[in-house]
Amino acid sequence: MGYDWLKIEVLRPFSDILIEKLDWEIVTCKKTGDITGKNYKAYLKIFDRKGCSFEIIQFETGRVWISGSIHKYWNGNNYSSITLTEIEKAFTHLLGQFGIKLINCLILKLEFGVNIPIDFDPFDFINRLIAYGHTSFDRMGKIGRRFTLTEYEDKFYSKSFQCGLSTHVLRIERKVTDSVYLRKKGIYTLADLFKKINVEKLANELLKIFKFFIFDDWSIDENKLTTKQQVELAKYRNSEYWCRKDKNQKNILFKGLDAEGRRSAKDKFRTIIKKYGYENYLSIIKDNVIRTLELLQKEYFTKSHVSEVQM
């Protein structure tokens, strides 16, 4: 599993080396030019490309935040494949020049996920997503769909469309917006991201996503269905049918399903798909995610050396 954009807080004060090495700029209002506070910004980058730099903010109190895409910082893009070993090297390169250890960096926000190269358009998968558990998806502009909770949001989008690639790449990603989510799993610092037990936990979190999909099959020949099945299929394909509704809400087509009703409806929908459909986009993507996660873990945890991060 790869890590991408993140925000961290350095737990120990920076040394004078940091102050001397970086070109700091004071934060000002873009409209008026007025100083908005005694906060200073600096940037670190390897590639001279938009979005590939890390932003460092130093507050008047001495508090320091660092944010950016570790994937873009190291590779110059975040649509390519990247291993845990490469990500570890990237963090070492980024922080090591200032004598900062990964164990001294508290994670505030984090994106983790996988880029899946496929031989069909990612929208063939994305456009068949109906609902996520008892909630409908939100659109991510033109590139995909997402599902948002209080602690995180899950994204499913076309990297190939977003980045103008000639090959097909689907991105499946969880963006953690509240660090409580990570704390519950025993993940506090950057060093924790490279412990085997935590990598396995986050990999399993990505795989659990597939349990909640309500997924369509466009190959179903409705002429082969009974009238009752046609009516049921029309309901199943409507995202509003699966969504939990406010009991006081008026003028809604579907009142919402309870847990038992949702299980029953999913079973009936899957029965129709299994008997009358022949598409396998969901199984292809799931198998690819499983294989990618297994390879990422195998690559890192079968290395002959012991990572300093894990010590």
Short mmCIF file of N, CA and C in Angstrom, two decimals, residues 3 11 22 70 85-86 122 136 193 235:
data_model
loop_
_atom_site.label_atom_id
_atom_site.label_comp_id
_atom_site.label_asym_id
_atom_site.label_seq_id
_atom_site.Cartn_x
_atom_site.Cartn_y
_atom_site.Cartn_z
N TYR A 3 1.60 5.41 0.39
CA TYR A 3 1.19 6.63 1.08
C TYR A 3 1.39 7.80 0.12
N LEU A 11 7.54 16.89 16.41
CA LEU A 11 7.34 16.90 17.85
C LEU A 11 8.48 17.56 18.62
N LEU A 22 16.68 26.83 5.03
CA LEU A 22 15.46 27.12 4.30
C LEU A 22 15.28 28.61 4.02
N ILE A 70 4.18 12.74 -0.62
CA ILE A 70 5.48 12.05 -0.59
C ILE A 70 5.71 11.32 -1.92
N THR A 85 9.58 0.68 0.23
CA THR A 85 11.01 0.97 0.35
C THR A 85 11.32 2.36 -0.21
N GLU A 86 10.73 2.69 -1.36
CA GLU A 86 10.94 4.01 -1.96
C GLU A 86 10.36 5.11 -1.10
N PRO A 122 -11.23 3.14 -16.54
CA PRO A 122 -11.64 3.15 -15.12
C PRO A 122 -13.11 3.54 -14.92
N SER A 136 -25.30 7.22 -0.63
CA SER A 136 -24.94 7.39 -2.04
C SER A 136 -23.57 8.06 -2.14
N LEU A 193 4.06 3.90 10.32
CA LEU A 193 3.56 3.52 8.99
C LEU A 193 4.36 2.39 8.36
N LYS A 235 -35.39 -0.59 -8.90
CA LYS A 235 -35.17 -0.07 -7.55
C LYS A 235 -33.70 -0.21 -7.15
#
